[in-house]
Amino acid sequence: MAGNTLVPLLFPILEAVVTQRLRLKKNADRRLKAGHLWLYSNEIDITETPLKSFEPGAQAIIEAASGRAMGVAYVNPNSLICARVVSRDTDVMLGRSLLVHRFKQALSLRERLFARPFYRLVHGEGDLLPGLVVDRFDDVVVVQLNTLGMEKVRDEIIDALNKVLSPRVIVLRGDTAGRRLEQLDEHVEIVQGSLEGAVALEENGVRFETDVVGGQKTGWFFDHRDNRAWFNTQVAGKRVLDVFSYVGGWGVQAAVSGASEVVCVDESTPALERVMDNAALNGVEDRVSTLEGDAFKALAQLKAQGEVFDAIVLDPPAFIRKRKDIAAGERAYGRLNREAIRLLGRDGLLMSASCSMHLASDRLVDIVRGAARHQDRHAQLIYQGHQAGDHPIHPSIPETAYLKAMGVRIFRD
């Protein structure tokens, strides 16, 4: 009897929370029907539902032009992407219960894919939680709240993580580009537990330590896990150059996989110090060295010194952050690949990567082809990769398929 009396009481509570409605223009519901989660400000019927009437971060029921309810989204009237869908059920808002459910769904996938608890647990839209990123380092989790809508449920996110994972430490990395776009303050905070020094992780059987508080992004880049695994099979006995090495994700794994020598290039002193720590952690410090400086200058310096490598990794930051940067970014990728190819021996391997979502895969192929021909070399594409399974691609949102990696044999006749 008690259960029966509770059920009708729940819905008035939910309806009382999500009462505002956001109506779309005619035919603007097509992408949502296809599974997309974003709404743009020019798709809103502002006569019926003025965007300026919404408190930034508030949740609303999305309606088609006909008035048919299509789901729940959080709204930011000050952003080009003015709403992001969190549920197709209009009775389910973004809160602790939904977060627990989504976290359990995400965890189920990761436990299917990986034997060890080191992975991206939540990958934003790919896990139906737009604006939220959670990386897991065993009992330490690092959280990025990239949108105002997610910032509004910060406490519920922490509660849900404790419900699903019971982590010892929770770190909030509020220093992201997404937060700047949403006009949110930037800060880094340990909101649960305490940390002293680096955090341990394991990838492809290789041990690492990294700084999840002061390092890049969340401290590690799990997305290249599978691409590194393939590269590791190609480097035994080879001399390897790892450009934009950060803390040695590619280079140290190459050394452990039998590379005869690895040179890691980065402009960050702390990152290169961590490279050597990670090399020592795996007993390969005698085959790993570092070169500090700007990547382009370092490549020119190595060429001037007559250095030659058997395999080179190019894993740069995003040269194209916005569509207006495409032309300049493609030129930068072209120059980078040309300079790297100059350092390859007669029959070498180039691993060329891009994390720019605005750079299409076929354009990266064309850039590497052009770079090889510029040096009068032949190119054979022998591997094409993308982000690992803990960075799931939402099939309706092309922007979630951002990572490209190409293994290319570069050789002379």
mmCIF file of C-alpha atoms in Angstrom:
data_model
loop_
_atom_site.group_PDB
_atom_site.id
_atom_site.type_symbol
_atom_site.label_atom_id
_atom_site.label_comp_id
_atom_site.label_asym_id
_atom_site.label_seq_id
_atom_site.Cartn_x
_atom_site.Cartn_y
_atom_site.Cartn_z
ATOM 1 C CA MET A 1 0.000 0.000 0.000
ATOM 2 C CA ALA A 2 2.801 2.389 0.906
ATOM 3 C CA GLY A 3 4.457 1.837 -2.486
ATOM 4 C CA ASN A 4 1.198 2.622 -4.292
ATOM 5 C CA THR A 5 0.712 5.877 -2.421
ATOM 6 C CA LEU A 6 4.245 7.063 -3.199
ATOM 7 C CA VAL A 7 4.106 6.701 -6.962
ATOM 8 C CA PRO A 8 1.592 9.459 -7.736
ATOM 9 C CA LEU A 9 3.477 11.824 -5.444
ATOM 10 C CA LEU A 10 6.697 11.599 -7.444
ATOM 11 C CA PHE A 11 5.435 13.083 -10.683
ATOM 12 C CA PRO A 12 4.117 16.363 -9.264
ATOM 13 C CA ILE A 13 7.557 16.841 -7.706
ATOM 14 C CA LEU A 14 9.286 16.290 -11.037
ATOM 15 C CA GLU A 15 6.832 18.487 -12.924
ATOM 16 C CA ALA A 16 7.361 21.209 -10.349
ATOM 17 C CA VAL A 17 11.082 21.161 -11.147
ATOM 18 C CA VAL A 18 10.904 21.096 -14.956
ATOM 19 C CA THR A 19 8.091 23.484 -15.829
ATOM 20 C CA GLN A 20 9.621 25.718 -18.471
ATOM 21 C CA ARG A 21 9.273 24.722 -22.091
ATOM 22 C CA LEU A 22 11.532 25.483 -25.014
ATOM 23 C CA ARG A 23 9.794 25.319 -28.386
ATOM 24 C CA LEU A 24 11.539 24.625 -31.679
ATOM 25 C CA LYS A 25 10.842 26.166 -35.041
ATOM 26 C CA LYS A 26 9.111 24.135 -37.703
ATOM 27 C CA ASN A 27 11.294 21.212 -38.919
ATOM 28 C CA ALA A 28 14.001 22.076 -36.383
ATOM 29 C CA ASP A 29 13.326 18.784 -34.605
ATOM 30 C CA ARG A 30 14.878 16.621 -37.315
ATOM 31 C CA ARG A 31 18.321 16.333 -35.721
ATOM 32 C CA LEU A 32 16.801 15.507 -32.329
ATOM 33 C CA LYS A 33 14.693 12.784 -33.915
ATOM 34 C CA ALA A 34 17.899 11.377 -35.402
ATOM 35 C CA GLY A 35 19.449 11.219 -31.945
ATOM 36 C CA HIS A 36 21.411 14.474 -31.752
ATOM 37 C CA LEU A 37 21.637 16.169 -28.353
ATOM 38 C CA TRP A 38 22.322 19.810 -29.290
ATOM 39 C CA LEU A 39 20.008 22.691 -30.061
ATOM 40 C CA TYR A 40 21.246 25.925 -31.608
ATOM 41 C CA SER A 41 19.818 29.327 -30.803
ATOM 42 C CA ASN A 42 18.618 29.840 -34.395
ATOM 43 C CA GLU A 43 16.437 26.719 -34.087
ATOM 44 C CA ILE A 44 14.341 28.120 -31.237
ATOM 45 C CA ASP A 45 10.949 29.728 -31.715
ATOM 46 C CA ILE A 46 11.787 32.797 -29.660
ATOM 47 C CA THR A 47 8.319 34.251 -30.226
ATOM 48 C CA GLU A 48 6.737 31.379 -28.317
ATOM 49 C CA THR A 49 9.614 30.784 -25.876
ATOM 50 C CA PRO A 50 12.074 33.707 -25.696
ATOM 51 C CA LEU A 51 15.560 32.484 -24.809
ATOM 52 C CA LYS A 52 16.136 35.540 -22.633
ATOM 53 C CA SER A 53 13.396 34.303 -20.308
ATOM 54 C CA PHE A 54 15.532 31.314 -19.250
ATOM 55 C CA GLU A 55 17.899 31.425 -16.325
ATOM 56 C CA PRO A 56 21.259 30.149 -17.586
ATOM 57 C CA GLY A 57 21.644 26.492 -16.630
ATOM 58 C CA ALA A 58 17.927 25.922 -16.060
ATOM 59 C CA GLN A 59 16.293 22.730 -17.314
ATOM 60 C CA ALA A 60 13.386 22.756 -19.729
ATOM 61 C CA ILE A 61 11.123 20.423 -21.660
ATOM 62 C CA ILE A 62 11.915 20.586 -25.383
ATOM 63 C CA GLU A 63 8.893 20.851 -27.649
ATOM 64 C CA ALA A 64 8.536 20.415 -31.393
ATOM 65 C CA ALA A 65 6.749 23.180 -33.286
ATOM 66 C CA SER A 66 3.566 21.143 -32.918
ATOM 67 C CA GLY A 67 3.881 21.276 -29.135
ATOM 68 C CA ARG A 68 4.875 17.601 -28.800
ATOM 69 C CA ALA A 69 7.304 17.065 -25.929
ATOM 70 C CA MET A 70 10.637 15.591 -27.042
ATOM 71 C CA GLY A 71 12.751 15.446 -23.893
ATOM 72 C CA VAL A 72 14.538 17.427 -21.205
ATOM 73 C CA ALA A 73 17.533 19.687 -21.800
ATOM 74 C CA TYR A 74 19.508 22.232 -19.859
ATOM 75 C CA VAL A 75 19.571 25.703 -21.360
ATOM 76 C CA ASN A 76 22.162 28.440 -21.695
ATOM 77 C CA PRO A 77 20.677 31.374 -23.630
ATOM 78 C CA ASN A 78 24.134 32.974 -23.878
ATOM 79 C CA SER A 79 25.670 30.086 -25.838
ATOM 80 C CA LEU A 80 25.429 29.215 -29.555
ATOM 81 C CA ILE A 81 24.524 25.690 -28.471
ATOM 82 C CA CYS A 82 21.702 26.981 -26.353
ATOM 83 C CA ALA A 83 20.368 23.641 -25.087
ATOM 84 C CA ARG A 84 21.719 20.125 -24.589
ATOM 85 C CA VAL A 85 19.388 17.159 -24.202
ATOM 86 C CA VAL A 86 19.908 14.950 -21.154
ATOM 87 C CA SER A 87 16.825 12.742 -21.329
ATOM 88 C CA ARG A 88 14.209 11.709 -23.881
ATOM 89 C CA ASP A 89 11.760 11.105 -21.028
ATOM 90 C CA THR A 90 10.100 14.360 -20.012
ATOM 91 C CA ASP A 91 9.567 12.987 -16.505
ATOM 92 C CA VAL A 92 13.319 12.540 -15.963
ATOM 93 C CA MET A 93 15.446 15.580 -15.232
ATOM 94 C CA LEU A 94 19.198 15.871 -14.819
ATOM 95 C CA GLY A 95 19.777 15.036 -11.171
ATOM 96 C CA ARG A 96 21.310 12.432 -8.891
ATOM 97 C CA SER A 97 19.096 9.542 -10.021
ATOM 98 C CA LEU A 98 19.752 10.050 -13.722
ATOM 99 C CA LEU A 99 23.471 10.580 -13.077
ATOM 100 C CA VAL A 100 23.709 7.335 -11.101
ATOM 101 C CA HIS A 101 21.957 5.523 -13.944
ATOM 102 C CA ARG A 102 24.207 7.027 -16.621
ATOM 103 C CA PHE A 103 27.357 6.348 -14.561
ATOM 104 C CA LYS A 104 26.352 2.708 -14.164
ATOM 105 C CA GLN A 105 25.758 2.433 -17.910
ATOM 106 C CA ALA A 106 29.168 3.994 -18.585
ATOM 107 C CA LEU A 107 30.920 1.779 -16.041
ATOM 108 C CA SER A 108 29.374 -1.324 -17.589
ATOM 109 C CA LEU A 109 30.967 -0.473 -20.936
ATOM 110 C CA ARG A 110 34.406 0.231 -19.466
ATOM 111 C CA GLU A 111 34.423 -2.963 -17.411
ATOM 112 C CA ARG A 112 33.579 -4.850 -20.603
ATOM 113 C CA LEU A 113 36.509 -3.231 -22.422
ATOM 114 C CA PHE A 114 39.241 -3.030 -19.786
ATOM 115 C CA ALA A 115 40.572 -5.304 -17.065
ATOM 116 C CA ARG A 116 42.161 -2.470 -15.080
ATOM 117 C CA PRO A 117 40.387 0.641 -13.678
ATOM 118 C CA PHE A 118 42.212 3.250 -15.751
ATOM 119 C CA TYR A 119 40.012 4.868 -18.385
ATOM 120 C CA ARG A 120 37.651 7.675 -19.300
ATOM 121 C CA LEU A 121 34.493 6.824 -17.387
ATOM 122 C CA VAL A 122 32.271 9.532 -18.903
ATOM 123 C CA HIS A 123 32.841 11.008 -22.341
ATOM 124 C CA GLY A 124 30.250 13.776 -22.588
ATOM 125 C CA GLU A 125 27.776 13.303 -25.410
ATOM 126 C CA GLY A 126 29.153 9.841 -26.142
ATOM 127 C CA ASP A 127 27.754 8.736 -22.779
ATOM 128 C CA LEU A 128 24.589 10.873 -23.053
ATOM 129 C CA LEU A 129 25.928 13.383 -20.518
ATOM 130 C CA PRO A 130 26.826 16.453 -22.606
ATOM 131 C CA GLY A 131 29.301 18.766 -20.929
ATOM 132 C CA LEU A 132 30.667 16.198 -18.467
ATOM 133 C CA VAL A 133 34.005 14.368 -18.566
ATOM 134 C CA VAL A 134 35.211 11.946 -15.906
ATOM 135 C CA ASP A 135 38.570 10.156 -16.051
ATOM 136 C CA ARG A 136 39.295 7.318 -13.644
ATOM 137 C CA PHE A 137 42.670 6.474 -12.143
ATOM 138 C CA ASP A 138 41.560 3.572 -9.929
ATOM 139 C CA ASP A 139 40.361 5.258 -6.709
ATOM 140 C CA VAL A 140 41.050 8.783 -8.009
ATOM 141 C CA VAL A 141 38.587 10.433 -10.404
ATOM 142 C CA VAL A 142 39.106 13.678 -12.268
ATOM 143 C CA VAL A 143 35.999 15.607 -13.337
ATOM 144 C CA GLN A 144 35.535 18.343 -15.930
ATOM 145 C CA LEU A 145 32.292 20.328 -15.761
ATOM 146 C CA ASN A 146 32.446 22.016 -19.143
ATOM 147 C CA THR A 147 29.002 23.616 -19.264
ATOM 148 C CA LEU A 148 26.853 25.709 -16.988
ATOM 149 C CA GLY A 149 24.190 23.011 -16.990
ATOM 150 C CA MET A 150 26.642 20.518 -15.508
ATOM 151 C CA GLU A 151 28.039 23.095 -13.103
ATOM 152 C CA LYS A 152 24.513 23.527 -11.711
ATOM 153 C CA VAL A 153 24.419 19.839 -10.678
ATOM 154 C CA ARG A 154 27.977 19.670 -9.368
ATOM 155 C CA ASP A 155 26.927 18.339 -5.957
ATOM 156 C CA GLU A 156 24.689 15.708 -7.523
ATOM 157 C CA ILE A 157 27.589 14.572 -9.738
ATOM 158 C CA ILE A 158 29.804 14.124 -6.691
ATOM 159 C CA ASP A 159 27.054 12.223 -4.871
ATOM 160 C CA ALA A 160 26.459 9.963 -7.867
ATOM 161 C CA LEU A 161 30.174 9.203 -8.268
ATOM 162 C CA ASN A 162 30.303 8.197 -4.625
ATOM 163 C CA LYS A 163 27.253 6.011 -5.079
ATOM 164 C CA VAL A 164 28.682 4.178 -8.106
ATOM 165 C CA LEU A 165 32.452 4.184 -7.469
ATOM 166 C CA SER A 166 33.161 5.357 -3.882
ATOM 167 C CA PRO A 167 36.423 7.020 -5.003
ATOM 168 C CA ARG A 168 39.032 8.015 -2.453
ATOM 169 C CA VAL A 169 39.749 11.306 -4.249
ATOM 170 C CA ILE A 170 37.675 13.526 -6.518
ATOM 171 C CA VAL A 171 39.432 16.337 -8.408
ATOM 172 C CA LEU A 172 37.522 19.037 -10.273
ATOM 173 C CA ARG A 173 39.489 20.396 -13.235
ATOM 174 C CA GLY A 174 37.672 23.644 -13.913
ATOM 175 C CA ASP A 175 40.348 25.027 -16.230
ATOM 176 C CA THR A 176 38.905 23.991 -19.591
ATOM 177 C CA ALA A 177 38.231 25.843 -22.827
ATOM 178 C CA GLY A 178 34.604 24.759 -22.600
ATOM 179 C CA ARG A 179 34.154 26.613 -19.332
ATOM 180 C CA ARG A 180 35.610 29.752 -20.864
ATOM 181 C CA LEU A 181 33.090 29.549 -23.696
ATOM 182 C CA GLU A 182 30.286 29.260 -21.146
ATOM 183 C CA GLN A 183 31.712 32.196 -19.149
ATOM 184 C CA LEU A 184 32.392 30.038 -16.097
ATOM 185 C CA ASP A 185 35.184 30.692 -13.627
ATOM 186 C CA GLU A 186 38.376 28.654 -13.942
ATOM 187 C CA HIS A 187 39.751 26.751 -10.989
ATOM 188 C CA VAL A 188 41.168 23.390 -9.933
ATOM 189 C CA GLU A 189 39.930 21.883 -6.708
ATOM 190 C CA ILE A 190 40.260 18.648 -4.758
ATOM 191 C CA VAL A 191 36.714 18.292 -3.450
ATOM 192 C CA GLN A 192 37.138 14.920 -1.755
ATOM 193 C CA GLY A 193 40.109 13.257 -0.115
ATOM 194 C CA SER A 194 43.690 14.432 -0.453
ATOM 195 C CA LEU A 195 46.548 13.923 -2.881
ATOM 196 C CA GLU A 196 50.260 13.996 -2.344
ATOM 197 C CA GLY A 197 52.347 13.805 -5.476
ATOM 198 C CA ALA A 198 51.549 11.959 -8.665
ATOM 199 C CA VAL A 199 48.770 9.499 -9.419
ATOM 200 C CA ALA A 200 49.550 6.025 -10.780
ATOM 201 C CA LEU A 201 48.022 4.455 -13.856
ATOM 202 C CA GLU A 202 48.643 1.598 -16.244
ATOM 203 C CA GLU A 203 48.192 1.494 -20.006
ATOM 204 C CA ASN A 204 48.979 -1.385 -22.348
ATOM 205 C CA GLY A 205 50.812 -3.092 -19.504
ATOM 206 C CA VAL A 206 53.130 -0.100 -18.903
ATOM 207 C CA ARG A 207 53.144 1.837 -15.638
ATOM 208 C CA PHE A 208 53.000 5.613 -15.429
ATOM 209 C CA GLU A 209 52.625 8.403 -12.919
ATOM 210 C CA THR A 210 51.057 11.745 -13.778
ATOM 211 C CA ASP A 211 49.899 14.993 -12.210
ATOM 212 C CA VAL A 212 46.097 15.137 -12.310
ATOM 213 C CA VAL A 213 45.968 18.531 -10.580
ATOM 214 C CA GLY A 214 48.531 20.539 -12.522
ATOM 215 C CA GLY A 215 49.056 18.448 -15.654
ATOM 216 C CA GLN A 216 47.432 18.866 -19.049
ATOM 217 C CA LYS A 217 43.662 18.285 -19.264
ATOM 218 C CA THR A 218 42.865 15.586 -16.683
ATOM 219 C CA GLY A 219 46.511 14.540 -16.443
ATOM 220 C CA TRP A 220 46.472 11.803 -19.088
ATOM 221 C CA PHE A 221 45.196 11.140 -22.625
ATOM 222 C CA PHE A 222 43.457 7.772 -22.588
ATOM 223 C CA ASP A 223 42.078 8.314 -26.102
ATOM 224 C CA HIS A 224 45.260 7.123 -27.868
ATOM 225 C CA ARG A 225 45.427 3.812 -25.954
ATOM 226 C CA ASP A 226 44.678 1.606 -29.001
ATOM 227 C CA ASN A 227 46.879 3.638 -31.354
ATOM 228 C CA ARG A 228 49.787 3.349 -28.948
ATOM 229 C CA ALA A 229 49.184 -0.401 -28.690
ATOM 230 C CA TRP A 230 49.558 -0.723 -32.478
ATOM 231 C CA PHE A 231 52.618 1.509 -32.576
ATOM 232 C CA ASN A 232 54.204 -0.609 -29.841
ATOM 233 C CA THR A 233 54.154 -3.604 -32.202
ATOM 234 C CA GLN A 234 56.260 -1.744 -34.768
ATOM 235 C CA VAL A 235 59.173 -0.346 -32.773
ATOM 236 C CA ALA A 236 61.366 -3.231 -31.596
ATOM 237 C CA GLY A 237 64.983 -2.358 -32.318
ATOM 238 C CA LYS A 238 64.005 1.043 -33.759
ATOM 239 C CA ARG A 239 65.178 4.553 -32.963
ATOM 240 C CA VAL A 240 62.036 6.512 -32.050
ATOM 241 C CA LEU A 241 61.241 10.235 -31.842
ATOM 242 C CA ASP A 242 58.178 11.214 -29.781
ATOM 243 C CA VAL A 243 57.136 14.811 -30.571
ATOM 244 C CA PHE A 244 54.742 16.586 -28.170
ATOM 245 C CA SER A 245 55.565 13.756 -25.780
ATOM 246 C CA TYR A 246 53.941 15.192 -22.627
ATOM 247 C CA VAL A 247 54.817 12.621 -19.901
ATOM 248 C CA GLY A 248 55.880 9.859 -22.298
ATOM 249 C CA GLY A 249 52.689 8.021 -23.163
ATOM 250 C CA TRP A 250 54.051 7.060 -26.578
ATOM 251 C CA GLY A 251 57.785 7.170 -25.953
ATOM 252 C CA VAL A 252 58.018 5.195 -22.731
ATOM 253 C CA GLN A 253 55.694 2.522 -24.102
ATOM 254 C CA ALA A 254 57.890 2.311 -27.203
ATOM 255 C CA ALA A 255 60.968 1.790 -25.028
ATOM 256 C CA VAL A 256 59.217 -0.923 -23.011
ATOM 257 C CA SER A 257 58.209 -2.525 -26.330
ATOM 258 C CA GLY A 258 61.853 -2.847 -27.366
ATOM 259 C CA ALA A 259 62.810 0.407 -29.094
ATOM 260 C CA SER A 260 66.593 0.769 -29.087
ATOM 261 C CA GLU A 261 66.437 4.489 -28.296
ATOM 262 C CA VAL A 262 63.646 7.018 -27.688
ATOM 263 C CA VAL A 263 63.911 10.815 -27.751
ATOM 264 C CA CYS A 264 60.951 12.686 -26.242
ATOM 265 C CA VAL A 265 60.344 16.304 -27.275
ATOM 266 C CA ASP A 266 58.155 18.725 -25.323
ATOM 267 C CA GLU A 267 58.296 22.379 -24.306
ATOM 268 C CA SER A 268 57.295 21.651 -20.689
ATOM 269 C CA THR A 269 60.098 21.044 -18.198
ATOM 270 C CA PRO A 270 57.834 19.294 -15.637
ATOM 271 C CA ALA A 271 56.444 17.017 -18.377
ATOM 272 C CA LEU A 272 59.927 15.947 -19.474
ATOM 273 C CA GLU A 273 60.988 15.357 -15.891
ATOM 274 C CA ARG A 274 57.970 13.077 -15.602
ATOM 275 C CA VAL A 275 59.046 11.289 -18.815
ATOM 276 C CA MET A 276 62.282 10.258 -17.148
ATOM 277 C CA ASP A 277 60.488 9.277 -13.941
ATOM 278 C CA ASN A 278 58.148 7.070 -15.968
ATOM 279 C CA ALA A 279 61.045 5.583 -17.898
ATOM 280 C CA ALA A 280 62.737 4.716 -14.602
ATOM 281 C CA LEU A 281 59.489 3.279 -13.259
ATOM 282 C CA ASN A 282 59.616 0.750 -16.098
ATOM 283 C CA GLY A 283 63.390 0.169 -16.075
ATOM 284 C CA VAL A 284 64.071 1.747 -19.496
ATOM 285 C CA GLU A 285 65.663 5.049 -18.477
ATOM 286 C CA ASP A 286 68.902 4.070 -20.229
ATOM 287 C CA ARG A 287 67.090 4.103 -23.590
ATOM 288 C CA VAL A 288 65.042 7.277 -23.115
ATOM 289 C CA SER A 289 66.230 10.890 -23.381
ATOM 290 C CA THR A 290 64.472 14.249 -23.648
ATOM 291 C CA LEU A 291 64.749 17.431 -25.673
ATOM 292 C CA GLU A 292 63.018 20.544 -24.336
ATOM 293 C CA GLY A 293 61.672 23.194 -26.662
ATOM 294 C CA ASP A 294 59.176 24.212 -29.312
ATOM 295 C CA ALA A 295 58.424 21.216 -31.535
ATOM 296 C CA PHE A 296 59.129 22.968 -34.834
ATOM 297 C CA LYS A 297 62.433 24.366 -33.594
ATOM 298 C CA ALA A 298 63.393 21.006 -32.105
ATOM 299 C CA LEU A 299 62.752 19.232 -35.412
ATOM 300 C CA ALA A 300 64.916 21.782 -37.229
ATOM 301 C CA GLN A 301 67.640 21.388 -34.599
ATOM 302 C CA LEU A 302 67.647 17.608 -34.929
ATOM 303 C CA LYS A 303 67.888 17.889 -38.709
ATOM 304 C CA ALA A 304 70.805 20.323 -38.438
ATOM 305 C CA GLN A 305 72.556 17.824 -36.160
ATOM 306 C CA GLY A 306 72.147 15.086 -38.745
ATOM 307 C CA GLU A 307 69.863 12.953 -36.603
ATOM 308 C CA VAL A 308 67.912 10.126 -38.263
ATOM 309 C CA PHE A 309 65.052 8.098 -36.799
ATOM 310 C CA ASP A 310 63.296 4.874 -37.761
ATOM 311 C CA ALA A 311 59.893 5.863 -36.344
ATOM 312 C CA ILE A 312 58.390 9.232 -35.419
ATOM 313 C CA VAL A 313 55.222 10.073 -33.471
ATOM 314 C CA LEU A 314 53.463 13.399 -34.026
ATOM 315 C CA ASP A 315 50.729 13.910 -31.421
ATOM 316 C CA PRO A 316 50.215 17.684 -31.345
ATOM 317 C CA PRO A 317 47.548 19.699 -29.551
ATOM 318 C CA ALA A 318 44.581 20.807 -31.640
ATOM 319 C CA PHE A 319 45.854 23.222 -34.294
ATOM 320 C CA ILE A 320 42.228 23.815 -35.353
ATOM 321 C CA ARG A 321 39.920 24.845 -32.526
ATOM 322 C CA LYS A 322 37.293 26.663 -34.589
ATOM 323 C CA ARG A 323 36.156 26.446 -38.185
ATOM 324 C CA LYS A 324 37.792 29.765 -38.973
ATOM 325 C CA ASP A 325 41.154 28.195 -38.046
ATOM 326 C CA ILE A 326 40.963 25.388 -40.618
ATOM 327 C CA ALA A 327 43.212 26.927 -43.280
ATOM 328 C CA ALA A 328 45.928 28.029 -40.835
ATOM 329 C CA GLY A 329 45.669 24.755 -38.920
ATOM 330 C CA GLU A 330 46.071 22.634 -42.039
ATOM 331 C CA ARG A 331 49.187 24.600 -42.929
ATOM 332 C CA ALA A 332 50.592 23.894 -39.462
ATOM 333 C CA TYR A 333 49.883 20.174 -39.772
ATOM 334 C CA GLY A 334 51.518 20.190 -43.204
ATOM 335 C CA ARG A 335 54.652 21.902 -41.963
ATOM 336 C CA LEU A 336 54.897 19.593 -38.944
ATOM 337 C CA ASN A 337 54.663 16.449 -41.057
ATOM 338 C CA ARG A 338 57.147 17.760 -43.631
ATOM 339 C CA GLU A 339 59.710 18.547 -40.948
ATOM 340 C CA ALA A 340 59.260 15.130 -39.332
ATOM 341 C CA ILE A 341 59.598 13.222 -42.607
ATOM 342 C CA ARG A 342 62.960 14.946 -43.173
ATOM 343 C CA LEU A 343 64.212 13.084 -40.100
ATOM 344 C CA LEU A 344 63.088 9.612 -41.172
ATOM 345 C CA GLY A 345 65.523 7.124 -42.631
ATOM 346 C CA ARG A 346 65.184 5.519 -46.043
ATOM 347 C CA ASP A 347 62.361 3.236 -44.870
ATOM 348 C CA GLY A 348 60.635 4.713 -41.808
ATOM 349 C CA LEU A 349 57.338 4.835 -39.956
ATOM 350 C CA LEU A 350 55.376 8.014 -39.269
ATOM 351 C CA MET A 351 52.531 8.009 -36.747
ATOM 352 C CA SER A 352 50.676 11.225 -37.488
ATOM 353 C CA ALA A 353 47.768 12.203 -35.233
ATOM 354 C CA SER A 354 45.275 15.023 -34.883
ATOM 355 C CA CYS A 355 42.764 15.762 -32.137
ATOM 356 C CA SER A 356 41.165 18.619 -34.115
ATOM 357 C CA MET A 357 37.525 17.678 -34.672
ATOM 358 C CA HIS A 358 37.362 20.175 -37.558
ATOM 359 C CA LEU A 359 40.082 18.298 -39.475
ATOM 360 C CA ALA A 360 38.496 15.522 -41.524
ATOM 361 C CA SER A 361 40.278 12.174 -41.739
ATOM 362 C CA ASP A 362 40.680 12.443 -45.511
ATOM 363 C CA ARG A 363 42.300 15.856 -45.108
ATOM 364 C CA LEU A 364 44.906 14.416 -42.727
ATOM 365 C CA VAL A 365 45.598 11.688 -45.292
ATOM 366 C CA ASP A 366 46.050 14.360 -47.948
ATOM 367 C CA ILE A 367 48.298 16.445 -45.689
ATOM 368 C CA VAL A 368 50.609 13.490 -44.999
ATOM 369 C CA ARG A 369 50.596 12.514 -48.694
ATOM 370 C CA GLY A 370 51.592 16.054 -49.615
ATOM 371 C CA ALA A 371 54.303 16.144 -46.956
ATOM 372 C CA ALA A 372 55.792 12.887 -48.257
ATOM 373 C CA ARG A 373 55.777 14.085 -51.868
ATOM 374 C CA HIS A 374 57.363 17.379 -50.778
ATOM 375 C CA GLN A 375 60.343 15.309 -49.582
ATOM 376 C CA ASP A 376 60.208 13.140 -52.739
ATOM 377 C CA ARG A 377 59.157 10.107 -50.693
ATOM 378 C CA HIS A 378 56.519 7.452 -51.167
ATOM 379 C CA ALA A 379 53.820 6.890 -48.552
ATOM 380 C CA GLN A 380 51.867 3.747 -47.697
ATOM 381 C CA LEU A 381 49.007 4.055 -45.243
ATOM 382 C CA ILE A 382 49.188 0.888 -43.131
ATOM 383 C CA TYR A 383 47.138 1.850 -40.072
ATOM 384 C CA GLN A 384 44.207 4.141 -39.387
ATOM 385 C CA GLY A 385 42.971 4.619 -35.847
ATOM 386 C CA HIS A 386 40.689 6.761 -33.762
ATOM 387 C CA GLN A 387 39.856 7.189 -30.098
ATOM 388 C CA ALA A 388 39.638 4.159 -27.831
ATOM 389 C CA GLY A 389 36.335 2.646 -26.726
ATOM 390 C CA ASP A 390 36.222 4.612 -23.493
ATOM 391 C CA HIS A 391 35.713 7.674 -25.722
ATOM 392 C CA PRO A 392 32.573 6.374 -27.455
ATOM 393 C CA ILE A 393 31.431 8.117 -30.623
ATOM 394 C CA HIS A 394 27.816 9.263 -30.702
ATOM 395 C CA PRO A 395 26.634 8.195 -34.188
ATOM 396 C CA SER A 396 24.405 11.271 -34.524
ATOM 397 C CA ILE A 397 27.098 13.752 -33.466
ATOM 398 C CA PRO A 398 30.070 13.798 -35.863
ATOM 399 C CA GLU A 399 31.963 16.129 -33.519
ATOM 400 C CA THR A 400 32.424 13.250 -31.048
ATOM 401 C CA ALA A 401 34.639 11.454 -33.613
ATOM 402 C CA TYR A 402 37.486 13.914 -33.156
ATOM 403 C CA LEU A 403 40.681 11.812 -32.989
ATOM 404 C CA LYS A 404 42.621 10.633 -36.036
ATOM 405 C CA ALA A 405 45.818 8.575 -36.094
ATOM 406 C CA MET A 406 47.642 7.323 -39.177
ATOM 407 C CA GLY A 407 50.504 4.853 -39.332
ATOM 408 C CA VAL A 408 52.343 5.592 -42.586
ATOM 409 C CA ARG A 409 55.338 3.870 -44.100
ATOM 410 C CA ILE A 410 57.560 6.558 -45.635
ATOM 411 C CA PHE A 411 60.204 5.270 -48.030
ATOM 412 C CA ARG A 412 62.375 5.997 -51.055
ATOM 413 C CA ASP A 413 62.761 3.915 -54.211
#
